[in-house]
CSV table of C-alpha atoms in Angstrom, one decimal:
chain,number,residue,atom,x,y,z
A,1,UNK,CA,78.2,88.4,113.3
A,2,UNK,CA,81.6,87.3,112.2
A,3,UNK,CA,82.2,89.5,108.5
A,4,UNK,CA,84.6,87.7,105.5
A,5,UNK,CA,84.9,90.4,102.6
A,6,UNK,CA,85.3,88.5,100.0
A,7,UNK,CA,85.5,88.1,96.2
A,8,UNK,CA,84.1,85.0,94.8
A,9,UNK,CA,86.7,84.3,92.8
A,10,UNK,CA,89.5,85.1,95.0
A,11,UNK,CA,91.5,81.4,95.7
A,12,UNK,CA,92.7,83.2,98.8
A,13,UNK,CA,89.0,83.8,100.3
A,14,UNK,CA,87.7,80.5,99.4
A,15,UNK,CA,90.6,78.9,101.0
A,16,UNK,CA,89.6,80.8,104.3
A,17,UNK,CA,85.5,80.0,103.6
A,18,UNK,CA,86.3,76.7,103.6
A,19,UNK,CA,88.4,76.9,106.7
A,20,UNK,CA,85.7,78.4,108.3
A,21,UNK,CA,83.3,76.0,107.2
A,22,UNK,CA,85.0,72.7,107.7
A,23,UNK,CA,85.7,74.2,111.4
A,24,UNK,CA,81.9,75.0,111.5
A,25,UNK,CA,82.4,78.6,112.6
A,26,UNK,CA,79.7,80.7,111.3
A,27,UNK,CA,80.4,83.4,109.0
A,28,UNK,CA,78.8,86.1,106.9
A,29,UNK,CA,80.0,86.7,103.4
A,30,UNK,CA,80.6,90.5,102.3
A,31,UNK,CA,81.8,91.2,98.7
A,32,UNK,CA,84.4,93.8,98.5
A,33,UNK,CA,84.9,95.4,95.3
A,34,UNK,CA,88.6,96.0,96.1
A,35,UNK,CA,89.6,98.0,92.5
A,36,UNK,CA,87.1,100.8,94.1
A,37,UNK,CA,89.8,101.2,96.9
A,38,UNK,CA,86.7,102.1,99.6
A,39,UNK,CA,88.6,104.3,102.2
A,40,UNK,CA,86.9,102.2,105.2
A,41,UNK,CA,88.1,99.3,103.7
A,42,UNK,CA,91.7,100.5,103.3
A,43,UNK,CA,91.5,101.2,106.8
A,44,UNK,CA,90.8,97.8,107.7
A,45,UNK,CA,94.1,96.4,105.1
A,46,UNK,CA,96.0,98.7,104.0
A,47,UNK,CA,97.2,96.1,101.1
A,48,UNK,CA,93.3,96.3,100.1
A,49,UNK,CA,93.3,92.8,99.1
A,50,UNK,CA,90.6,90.1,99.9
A,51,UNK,CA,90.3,88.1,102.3
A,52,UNK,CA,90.0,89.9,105.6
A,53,UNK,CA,87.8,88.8,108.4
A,54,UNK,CA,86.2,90.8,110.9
A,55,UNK,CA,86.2,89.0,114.3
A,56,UNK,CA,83.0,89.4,116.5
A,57,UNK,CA,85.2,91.0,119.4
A,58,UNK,CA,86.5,93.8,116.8
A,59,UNK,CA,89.5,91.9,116.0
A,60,UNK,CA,90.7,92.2,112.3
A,61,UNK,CA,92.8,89.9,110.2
A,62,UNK,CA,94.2,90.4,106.5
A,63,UNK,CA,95.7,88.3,104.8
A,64,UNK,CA,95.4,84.7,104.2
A,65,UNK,CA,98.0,83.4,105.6
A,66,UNK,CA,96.9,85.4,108.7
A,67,UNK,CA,94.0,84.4,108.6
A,68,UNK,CA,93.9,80.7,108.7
A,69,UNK,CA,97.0,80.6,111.3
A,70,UNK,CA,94.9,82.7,113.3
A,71,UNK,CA,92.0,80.3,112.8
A,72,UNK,CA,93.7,77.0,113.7
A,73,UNK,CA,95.0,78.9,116.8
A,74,UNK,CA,92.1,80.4,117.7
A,75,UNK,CA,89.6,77.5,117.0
A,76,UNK,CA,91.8,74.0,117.3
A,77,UNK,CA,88.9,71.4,117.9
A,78,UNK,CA,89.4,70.6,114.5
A,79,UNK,CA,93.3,71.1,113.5
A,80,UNK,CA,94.1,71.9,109.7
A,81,UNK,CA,97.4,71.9,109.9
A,82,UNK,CA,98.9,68.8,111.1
A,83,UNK,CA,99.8,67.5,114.8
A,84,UNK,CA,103.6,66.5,114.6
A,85,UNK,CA,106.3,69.7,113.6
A,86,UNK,CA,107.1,67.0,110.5
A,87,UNK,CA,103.1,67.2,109.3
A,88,UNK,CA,102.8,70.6,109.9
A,89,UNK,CA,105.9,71.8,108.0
A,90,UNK,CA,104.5,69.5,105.0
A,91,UNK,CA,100.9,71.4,105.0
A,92,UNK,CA,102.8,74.5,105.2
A,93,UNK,CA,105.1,73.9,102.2
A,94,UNK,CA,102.1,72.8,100.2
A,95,UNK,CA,100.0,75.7,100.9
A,96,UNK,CA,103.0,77.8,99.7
A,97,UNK,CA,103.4,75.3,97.1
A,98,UNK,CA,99.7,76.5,96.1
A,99,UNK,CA,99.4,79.8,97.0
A,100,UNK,CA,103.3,80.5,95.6
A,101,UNK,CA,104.3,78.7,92.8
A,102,UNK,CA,100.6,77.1,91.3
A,103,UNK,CA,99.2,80.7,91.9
A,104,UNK,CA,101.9,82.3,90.0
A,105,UNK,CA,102.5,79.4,87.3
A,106,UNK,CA,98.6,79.1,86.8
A,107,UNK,CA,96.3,80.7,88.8
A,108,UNK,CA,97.6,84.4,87.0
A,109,UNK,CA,98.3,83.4,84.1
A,110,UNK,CA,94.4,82.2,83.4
A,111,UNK,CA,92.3,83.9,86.1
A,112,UNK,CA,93.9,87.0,86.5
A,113,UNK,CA,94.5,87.5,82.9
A,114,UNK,CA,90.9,86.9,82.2
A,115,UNK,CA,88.9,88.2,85.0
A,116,UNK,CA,90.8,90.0,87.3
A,117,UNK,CA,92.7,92.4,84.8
A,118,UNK,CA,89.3,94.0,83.1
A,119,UNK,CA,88.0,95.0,86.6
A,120,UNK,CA,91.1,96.1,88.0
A,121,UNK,CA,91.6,98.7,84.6
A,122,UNK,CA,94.6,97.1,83.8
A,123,UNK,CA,94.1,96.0,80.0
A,124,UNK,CA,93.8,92.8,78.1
A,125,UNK,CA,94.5,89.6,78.6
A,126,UNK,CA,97.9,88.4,77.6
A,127,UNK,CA,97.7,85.2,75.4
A,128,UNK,CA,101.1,84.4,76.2
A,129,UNK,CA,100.3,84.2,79.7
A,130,UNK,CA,97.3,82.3,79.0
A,131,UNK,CA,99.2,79.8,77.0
A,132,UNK,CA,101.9,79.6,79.7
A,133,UNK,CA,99.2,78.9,82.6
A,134,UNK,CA,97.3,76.0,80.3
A,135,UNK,CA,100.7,74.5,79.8
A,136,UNK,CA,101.8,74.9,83.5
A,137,UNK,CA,98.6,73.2,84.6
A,138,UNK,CA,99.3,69.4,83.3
A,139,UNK,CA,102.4,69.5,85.1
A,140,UNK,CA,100.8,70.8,88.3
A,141,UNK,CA,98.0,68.4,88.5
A,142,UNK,CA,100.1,65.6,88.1
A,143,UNK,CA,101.8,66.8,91.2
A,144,UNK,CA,98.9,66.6,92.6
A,145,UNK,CA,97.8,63.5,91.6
A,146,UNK,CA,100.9,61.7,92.5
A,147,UNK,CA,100.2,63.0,95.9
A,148,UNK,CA,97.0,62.1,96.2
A,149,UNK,CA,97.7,58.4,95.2
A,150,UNK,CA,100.2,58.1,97.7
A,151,UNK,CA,98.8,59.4,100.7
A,152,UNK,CA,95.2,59.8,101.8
A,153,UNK,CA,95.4,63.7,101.5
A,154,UNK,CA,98.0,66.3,99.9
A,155,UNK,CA,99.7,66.2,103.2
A,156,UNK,CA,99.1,63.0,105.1
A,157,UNK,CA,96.3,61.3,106.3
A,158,UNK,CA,94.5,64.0,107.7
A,159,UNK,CA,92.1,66.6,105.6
A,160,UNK,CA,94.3,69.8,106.0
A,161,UNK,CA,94.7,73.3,104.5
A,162,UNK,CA,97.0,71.8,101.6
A,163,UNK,CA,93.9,70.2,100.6
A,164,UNK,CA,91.8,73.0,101.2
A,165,UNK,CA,94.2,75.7,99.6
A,166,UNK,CA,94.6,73.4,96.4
A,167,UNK,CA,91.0,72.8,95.8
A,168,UNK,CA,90.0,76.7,96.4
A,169,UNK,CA,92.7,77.6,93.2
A,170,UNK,CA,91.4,74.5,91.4
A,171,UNK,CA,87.7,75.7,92.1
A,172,UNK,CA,87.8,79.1,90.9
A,173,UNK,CA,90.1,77.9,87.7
A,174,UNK,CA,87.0,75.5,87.6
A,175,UNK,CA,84.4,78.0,87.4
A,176,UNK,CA,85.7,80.0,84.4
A,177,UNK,CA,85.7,76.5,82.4
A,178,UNK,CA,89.9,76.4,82.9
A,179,UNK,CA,90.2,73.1,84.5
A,180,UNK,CA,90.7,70.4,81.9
A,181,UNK,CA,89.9,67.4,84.5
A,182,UNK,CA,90.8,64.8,82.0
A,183,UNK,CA,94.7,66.2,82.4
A,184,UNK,CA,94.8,63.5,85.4
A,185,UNK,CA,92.6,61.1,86.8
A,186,UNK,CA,93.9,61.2,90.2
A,187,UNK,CA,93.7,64.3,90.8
A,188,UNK,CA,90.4,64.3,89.2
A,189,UNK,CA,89.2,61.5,91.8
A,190,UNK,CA,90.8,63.6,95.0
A,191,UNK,CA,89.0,66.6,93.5
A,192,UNK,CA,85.8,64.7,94.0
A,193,UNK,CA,85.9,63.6,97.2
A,194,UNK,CA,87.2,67.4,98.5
A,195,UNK,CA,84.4,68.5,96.5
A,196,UNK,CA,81.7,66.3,98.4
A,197,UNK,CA,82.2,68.2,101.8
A,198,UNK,CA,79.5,69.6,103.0
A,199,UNK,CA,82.1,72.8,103.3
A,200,UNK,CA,82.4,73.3,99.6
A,201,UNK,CA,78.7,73.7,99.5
A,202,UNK,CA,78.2,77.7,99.0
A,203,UNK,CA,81.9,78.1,96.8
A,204,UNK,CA,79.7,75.8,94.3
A,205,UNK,CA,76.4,77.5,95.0
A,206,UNK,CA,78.9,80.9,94.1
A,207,UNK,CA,77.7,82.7,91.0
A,208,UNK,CA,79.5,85.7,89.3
A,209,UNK,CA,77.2,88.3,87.0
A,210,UNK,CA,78.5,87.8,83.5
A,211,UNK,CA,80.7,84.3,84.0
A,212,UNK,CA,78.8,81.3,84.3
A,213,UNK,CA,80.4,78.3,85.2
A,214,UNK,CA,80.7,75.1,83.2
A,215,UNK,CA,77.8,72.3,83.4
A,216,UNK,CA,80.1,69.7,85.9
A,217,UNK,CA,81.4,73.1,88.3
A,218,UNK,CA,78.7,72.3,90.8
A,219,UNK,CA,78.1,68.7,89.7
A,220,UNK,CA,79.8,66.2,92.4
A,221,UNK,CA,79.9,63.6,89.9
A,222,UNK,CA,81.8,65.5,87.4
B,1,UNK,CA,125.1,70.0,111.9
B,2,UNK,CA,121.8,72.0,111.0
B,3,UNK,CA,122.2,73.0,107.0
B,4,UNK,CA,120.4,75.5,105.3
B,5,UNK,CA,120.9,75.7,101.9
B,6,UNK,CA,120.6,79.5,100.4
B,7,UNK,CA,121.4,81.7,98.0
B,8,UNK,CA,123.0,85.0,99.7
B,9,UNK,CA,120.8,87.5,98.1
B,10,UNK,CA,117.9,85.1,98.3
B,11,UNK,CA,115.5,87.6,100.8
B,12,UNK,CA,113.5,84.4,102.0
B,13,UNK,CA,116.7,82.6,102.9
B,14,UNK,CA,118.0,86.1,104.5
B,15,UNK,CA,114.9,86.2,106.6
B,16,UNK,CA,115.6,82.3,107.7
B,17,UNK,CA,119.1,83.6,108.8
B,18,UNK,CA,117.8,85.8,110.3
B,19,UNK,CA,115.5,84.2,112.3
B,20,UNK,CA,118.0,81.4,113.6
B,21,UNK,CA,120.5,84.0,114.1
B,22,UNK,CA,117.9,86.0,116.5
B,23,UNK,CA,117.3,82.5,118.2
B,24,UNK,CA,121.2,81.6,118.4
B,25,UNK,CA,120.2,78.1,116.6
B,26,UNK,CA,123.9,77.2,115.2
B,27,UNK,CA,123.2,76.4,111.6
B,28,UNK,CA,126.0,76.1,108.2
B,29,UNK,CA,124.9,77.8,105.5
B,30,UNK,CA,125.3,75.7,101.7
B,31,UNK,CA,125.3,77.5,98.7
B,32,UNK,CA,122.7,75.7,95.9
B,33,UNK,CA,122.4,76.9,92.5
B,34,UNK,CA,118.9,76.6,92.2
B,35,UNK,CA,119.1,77.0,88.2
B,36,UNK,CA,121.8,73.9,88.2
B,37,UNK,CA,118.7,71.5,89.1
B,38,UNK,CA,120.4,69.2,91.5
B,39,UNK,CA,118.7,65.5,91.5
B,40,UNK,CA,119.7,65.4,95.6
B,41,UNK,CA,118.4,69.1,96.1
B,42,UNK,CA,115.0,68.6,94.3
B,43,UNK,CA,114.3,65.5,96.5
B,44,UNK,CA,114.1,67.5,99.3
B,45,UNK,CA,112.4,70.4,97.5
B,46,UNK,CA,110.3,69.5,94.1
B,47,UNK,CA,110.0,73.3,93.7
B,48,UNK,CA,113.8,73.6,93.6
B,49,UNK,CA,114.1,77.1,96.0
B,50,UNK,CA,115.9,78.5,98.6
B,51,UNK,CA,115.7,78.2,101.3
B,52,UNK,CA,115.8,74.5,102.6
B,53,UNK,CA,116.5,74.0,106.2
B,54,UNK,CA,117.8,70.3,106.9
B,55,UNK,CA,117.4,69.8,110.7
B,56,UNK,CA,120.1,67.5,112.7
B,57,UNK,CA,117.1,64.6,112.9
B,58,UNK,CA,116.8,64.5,108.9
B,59,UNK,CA,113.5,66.5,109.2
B,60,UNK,CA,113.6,68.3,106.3
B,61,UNK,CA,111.9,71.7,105.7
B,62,UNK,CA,111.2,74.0,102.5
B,63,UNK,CA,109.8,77.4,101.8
B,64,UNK,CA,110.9,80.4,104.2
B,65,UNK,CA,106.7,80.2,105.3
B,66,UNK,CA,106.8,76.5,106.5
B,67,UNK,CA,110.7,77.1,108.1
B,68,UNK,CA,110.0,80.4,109.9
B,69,UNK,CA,106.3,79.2,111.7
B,70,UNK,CA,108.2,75.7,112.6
B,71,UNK,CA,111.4,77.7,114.1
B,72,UNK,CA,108.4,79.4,116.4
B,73,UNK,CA,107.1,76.2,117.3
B,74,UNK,CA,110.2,73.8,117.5
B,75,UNK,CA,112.4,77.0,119.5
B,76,UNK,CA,110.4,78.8,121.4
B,77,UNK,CA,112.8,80.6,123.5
B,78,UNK,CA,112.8,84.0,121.7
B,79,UNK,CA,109.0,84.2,120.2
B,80,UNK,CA,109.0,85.9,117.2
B,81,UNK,CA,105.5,85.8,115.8
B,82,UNK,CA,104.0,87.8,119.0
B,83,UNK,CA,102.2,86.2,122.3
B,84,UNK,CA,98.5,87.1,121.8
B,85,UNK,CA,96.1,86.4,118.9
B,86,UNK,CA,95.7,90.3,117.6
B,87,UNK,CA,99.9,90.3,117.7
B,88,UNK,CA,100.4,87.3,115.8
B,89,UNK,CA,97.6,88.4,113.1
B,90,UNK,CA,99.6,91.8,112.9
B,91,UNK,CA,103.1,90.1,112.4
B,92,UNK,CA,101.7,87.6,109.8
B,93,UNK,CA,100.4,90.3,107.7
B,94,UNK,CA,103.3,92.5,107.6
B,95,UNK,CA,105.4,89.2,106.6
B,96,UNK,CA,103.0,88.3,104.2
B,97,UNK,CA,102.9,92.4,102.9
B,98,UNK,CA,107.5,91.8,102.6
B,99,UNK,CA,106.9,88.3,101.0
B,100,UNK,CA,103.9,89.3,99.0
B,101,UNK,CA,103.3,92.6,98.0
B,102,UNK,CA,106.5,94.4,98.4
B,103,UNK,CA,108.1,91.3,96.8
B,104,UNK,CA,105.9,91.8,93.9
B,105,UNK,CA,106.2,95.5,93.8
B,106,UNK,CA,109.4,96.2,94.4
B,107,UNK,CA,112.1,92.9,95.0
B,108,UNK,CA,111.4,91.4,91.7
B,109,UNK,CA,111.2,93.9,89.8
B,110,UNK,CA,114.6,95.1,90.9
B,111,UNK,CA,116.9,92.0,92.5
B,112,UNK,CA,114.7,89.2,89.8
B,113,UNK,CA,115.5,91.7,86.8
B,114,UNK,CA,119.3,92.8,87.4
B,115,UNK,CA,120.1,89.4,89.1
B,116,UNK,CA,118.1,86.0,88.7
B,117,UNK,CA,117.0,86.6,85.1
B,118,UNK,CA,120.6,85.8,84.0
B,119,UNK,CA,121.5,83.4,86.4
B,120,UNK,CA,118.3,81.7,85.6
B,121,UNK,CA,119.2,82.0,81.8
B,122,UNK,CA,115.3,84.0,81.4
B,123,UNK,CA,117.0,87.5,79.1
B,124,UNK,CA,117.5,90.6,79.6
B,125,UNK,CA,116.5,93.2,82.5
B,126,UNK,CA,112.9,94.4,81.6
B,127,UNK,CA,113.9,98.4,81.7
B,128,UNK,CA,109.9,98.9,82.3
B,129,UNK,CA,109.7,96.4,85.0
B,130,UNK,CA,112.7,98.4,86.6
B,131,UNK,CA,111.0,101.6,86.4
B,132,UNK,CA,108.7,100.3,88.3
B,133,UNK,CA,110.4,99.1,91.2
B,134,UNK,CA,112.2,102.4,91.8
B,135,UNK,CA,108.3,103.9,91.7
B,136,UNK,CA,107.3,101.5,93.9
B,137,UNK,CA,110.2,101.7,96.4
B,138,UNK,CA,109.1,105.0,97.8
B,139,UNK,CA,105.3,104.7,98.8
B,140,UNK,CA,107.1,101.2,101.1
B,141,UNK,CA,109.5,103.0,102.6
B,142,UNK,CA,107.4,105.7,103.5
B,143,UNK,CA,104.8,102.8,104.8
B,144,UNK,CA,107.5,101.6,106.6
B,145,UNK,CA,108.5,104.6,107.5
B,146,UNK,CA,105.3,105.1,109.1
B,147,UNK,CA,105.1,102.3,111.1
B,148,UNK,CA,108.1,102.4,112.5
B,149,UNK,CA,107.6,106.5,114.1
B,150,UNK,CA,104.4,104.8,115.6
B,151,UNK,CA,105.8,101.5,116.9
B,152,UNK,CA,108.9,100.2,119.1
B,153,UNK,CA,108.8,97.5,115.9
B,154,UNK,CA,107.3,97.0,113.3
B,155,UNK,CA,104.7,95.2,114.2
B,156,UNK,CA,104.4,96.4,118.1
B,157,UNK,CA,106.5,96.6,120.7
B,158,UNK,CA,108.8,93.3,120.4
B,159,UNK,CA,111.5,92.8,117.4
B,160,UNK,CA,109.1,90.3,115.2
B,161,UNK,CA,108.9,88.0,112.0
B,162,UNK,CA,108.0,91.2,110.4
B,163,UNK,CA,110.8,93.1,110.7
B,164,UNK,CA,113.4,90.9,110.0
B,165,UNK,CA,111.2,89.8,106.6
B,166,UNK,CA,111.3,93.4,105.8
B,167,UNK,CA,115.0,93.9,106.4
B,168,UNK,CA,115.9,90.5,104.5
B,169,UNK,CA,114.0,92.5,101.5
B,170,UNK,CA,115.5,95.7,102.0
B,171,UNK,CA,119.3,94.1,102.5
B,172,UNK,CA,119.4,92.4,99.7
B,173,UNK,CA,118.0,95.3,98.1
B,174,UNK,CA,121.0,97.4,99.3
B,175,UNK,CA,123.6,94.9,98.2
B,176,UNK,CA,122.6,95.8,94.9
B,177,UNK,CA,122.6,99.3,95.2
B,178,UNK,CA,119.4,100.1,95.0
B,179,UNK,CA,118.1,101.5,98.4
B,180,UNK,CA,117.7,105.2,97.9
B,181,UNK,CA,117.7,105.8,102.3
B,182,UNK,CA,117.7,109.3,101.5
B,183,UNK,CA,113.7,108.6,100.4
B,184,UNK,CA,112.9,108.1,103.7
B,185,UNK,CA,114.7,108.8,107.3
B,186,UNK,CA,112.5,107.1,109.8
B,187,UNK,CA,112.8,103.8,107.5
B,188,UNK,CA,116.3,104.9,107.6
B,189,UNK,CA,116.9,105.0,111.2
B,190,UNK,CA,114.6,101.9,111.7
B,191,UNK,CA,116.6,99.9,109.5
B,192,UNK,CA,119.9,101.4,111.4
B,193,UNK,CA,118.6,99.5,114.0
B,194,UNK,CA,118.2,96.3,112.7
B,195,UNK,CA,121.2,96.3,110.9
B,196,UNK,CA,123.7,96.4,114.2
B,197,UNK,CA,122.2,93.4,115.7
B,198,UNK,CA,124.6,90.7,115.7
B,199,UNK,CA,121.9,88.7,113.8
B,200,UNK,CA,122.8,91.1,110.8
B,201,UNK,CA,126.6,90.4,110.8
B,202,UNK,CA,126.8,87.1,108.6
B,203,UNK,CA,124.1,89.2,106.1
B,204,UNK,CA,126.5,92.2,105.8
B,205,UNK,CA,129.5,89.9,105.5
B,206,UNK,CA,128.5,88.2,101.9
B,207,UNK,CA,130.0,88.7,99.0
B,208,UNK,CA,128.6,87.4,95.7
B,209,UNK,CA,131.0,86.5,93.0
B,210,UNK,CA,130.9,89.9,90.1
B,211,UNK,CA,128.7,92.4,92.1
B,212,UNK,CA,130.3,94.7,94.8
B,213,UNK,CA,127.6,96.3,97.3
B,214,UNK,CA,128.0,99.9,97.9
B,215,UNK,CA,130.8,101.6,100.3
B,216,UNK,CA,127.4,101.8,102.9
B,217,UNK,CA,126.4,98.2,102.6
B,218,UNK,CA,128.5,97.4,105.7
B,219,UNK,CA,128.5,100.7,107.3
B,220,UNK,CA,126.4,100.7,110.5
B,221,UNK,CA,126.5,104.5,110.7
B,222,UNK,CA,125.8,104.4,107.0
């Protein structure tokens, strides 16, 4: 069987599980403690980050980005990244837009700060940082919202890993009780409807020992 | 003509030059002063960073991710991002380890301290955050290092994605003066290599305004 090694919280993996799951490829979900540096694990990424997927055939990926362009190469009966060189160069710079500049503006400042940094040794949470992410986050999701009322997704018409991307950052930030929906209603409404796929299914069925998520994290009428 | 706006230590846009360059797709480079905000500029990237490519059709492209994949696909001549699935997997996560991790380890703390932080009006060097990058620099190299004693490239046997991401990082990193080659000599040699392509000349030509790069900078028996 196919193997993701995973953290639950990790934006990065749940942009690939839901990859995965809207192209209905069947997966198994292993969670790597990566701040224990496991020596087989190093050998499989050197970076010892999360995601990396184990291919049936032995083939491994790390990385993300790797990942889901090895995905939409591999498995392209249901393209996530746009047709036309014009759609697929939008996804693209919306991913980056999510993975770069939100993940760096927002996703650190609040996730990292409050999560990641007590398991990885690293100290206590910076409440500048944390004030810098909730600030950074009205901004962003009006972005977001303007997109989604102009166009039926992020990108375009088409569901596509902007979408995806965006909602696995908004998801986790959801979980640990980060994501002030009332910020912007648009965004809030697209939210809902990514939400409702039956591929967000087990990122809201997710649960992490010691964090539980707010009341409306798994509720699709938030 | 094709325009791609940059900033000439900008990595990202070095890695675009690159890329074109290797693909001898004419191009004229434009200067933008990201921190300057340009009204013009931000409509064709909200996120107001180098590079933006402007094709000859008026497609418009932002983010060195989104212009590097689309350069693949729209000149496909001189593949740079492998043949096979495994390859392209291997290239991808080597970009993504120059763009991400060694970025984050090493570039920032180094080129963002002693050069953007001013021009983006953000204070002073952190010395810490320096410190840091001159740790970090020599566990990469020797990384590196490594790969390149057991592979023709980087990433396998064909010049890739990956190594001219890593050499973008690593030639801007030498403009500055802060390459230490002496850490490493099969980085050394490996970078040697990549330097005298004819790719590398326009690179090794800048000048920026106030910082000189060392007597080697230019050398290609340096």
């Amino acid at each position: 069987m196919r193997i993701l090694y995973h953290l639950p919280l990790s934006p990065y993996a749940r942009k690939v599980r839901l990859v995965l799951s809207e192209k209905r490829i069947p997966f198994e979900l292993r969670v790597e403690r990566v701040w224990e540096r496991r020596e087989e694990f190093l050998g499989l990424n050197p970076a010892c980050t999360v995601p990396v997927l184990e291919e049936e055939n032995g083939l491994v990926l790390a990385d993300s980005y790797a990942i889901c362009e090895y995905l939409d190469e591999a498995y392209p009966d249901l393209p996530l990244l746009g047709r036309t060189l014009g759609e697929r160069a939008e996804v693209r710079r919306l991913v980056a837009w999510f993975d770069g500049k939100f993940a760096r503006e927002v996703t650190e400042n609040l996730l990292y700060e409050k999560q990641m940094k007590r398991l990885l040794g690293r100290g206590n949470p910076d409440a500048a940082a944390i004030r810098a992410g909730y600030a950074n986050l009205k901004p962003h999701l009006d972005y977001l919202g303007w997109l989604a009322e102009t166009r039926l997704w992020l990108a375009g018409n088409a569901l596509s890993l902007a979408d995806l991307a965006a909602a696995a950052h908004l998801s986790a930030l959801d979980y640990i009780g980060d994501l002030d929906w009332s910020l912007n209603e648009s965004a809030k409404d697209w939210y809902a409807r990514v939400k409702s796929r039956p591929a967000f299914r087990s990122l809201l069925a997710d649960r992490v020992s010691g964090v539980n998520p707010p009341v409306h994290y798994a509720d699709l009428d938030f």
